[in-house]
Amino acid sequence: MKLYIKYMVSLRCKLMVKQELERLGLHYTSIELGAIEIVETINDEQKVKLKRNLALSGLELLDDKKNILIDKIKNVIIEMVHYTDEVPKVNYSEYISEKLNYDYTYLSNLFSEVKGITIQHFIIKHKIERAKELILYDQLNLSEISYKLHYSSVAHLSTQFKKVTGHSPTFYKKLGKTRRGNLENL
C-alpha cells in the first residue's frame, strides 16, 4: 500500500517516518521523499494514529488525489534541484511530465490553481535557495554554481538571485563571510 506524506522533504523527515511506522508495527518496502510503500493494508485506527503522530512532527498524511499529485510535483522539483547533480537531458517541463506520467499542461494548471504560483516560479525559488546554500558553503565559484543549477550564464543566475532575494550573489557571499567571521570571534 502506498501512502503520501506532505512536507517530507529531507533525510531527517524520512527517519521520523521510519520511527512512526516502527512504533505502529508497520513494515515498509520503500521510503522516498513524499511517499512510503508499506507491506500491510493500514486499518482506520492505524491511519488515524499515523496521521496524528506525523502531524506532531510537522508532516501530513495526504488523502486527496489533487494534493497527492501537487506533493509529487513538489518532490520531483526538490529532488531535481537539491539532490541531483546530473543535468536533465530535457527541459524541466518534459522532465516533470515524464517523471509523473502526466501531461505538463495539466500539471502546470493544477499546480497554479492549488498553490497560487507557477511550477516555474516554484523551481526558481528552490534554485535560488540551493544557490544560497552553495554560496555559503564557499566551495564553488558563481560560474560553477550557475552550471550546477543549469543556468545559461552567471548573469542569468545573478538576475534571478537579485529578483528573489533583493541582493546580488556577491553581496550574499560577503554577508556569509561576515557572519562566519563573527561566529569565529565568539
mmCIF file of C-alpha atoms in Angstrom, residues 175-186:
data_model
loop_
_atom_site.group_PDB
_atom_site.id
_atom_site.type_symbol
_atom_site.label_atom_id
_atom_site.label_comp_id
_atom_site.label_asym_id
_atom_site.label_seq_id
_atom_site.Cartn_x
_atom_site.Cartn_y
_atom_site.Cartn_z
ATOM 1 C CA LEU A 175 27.284 38.598 4.231
ATOM 2 C CA GLY A 176 28.026 34.898 4.792
ATOM 3 C CA LYS A 177 31.728 35.589 5.337
ATOM 4 C CA THR A 178 30.902 38.361 7.810
ATOM 5 C CA ARG A 179 28.603 36.037 9.760
ATOM 6 C CA ARG A 180 31.202 33.247 9.795
ATOM 7 C CA GLY A 181 33.813 35.759 11.000
ATOM 8 C CA ASN A 182 31.531 36.895 13.804
ATOM 9 C CA LEU A 183 30.930 33.288 14.872
ATOM 10 C CA GLU A 184 34.687 32.624 14.960
ATOM 11 C CA ASN A 185 35.157 35.609 17.288
ATOM 12 C CA LEU A 186 32.728 34.217 19.889
#
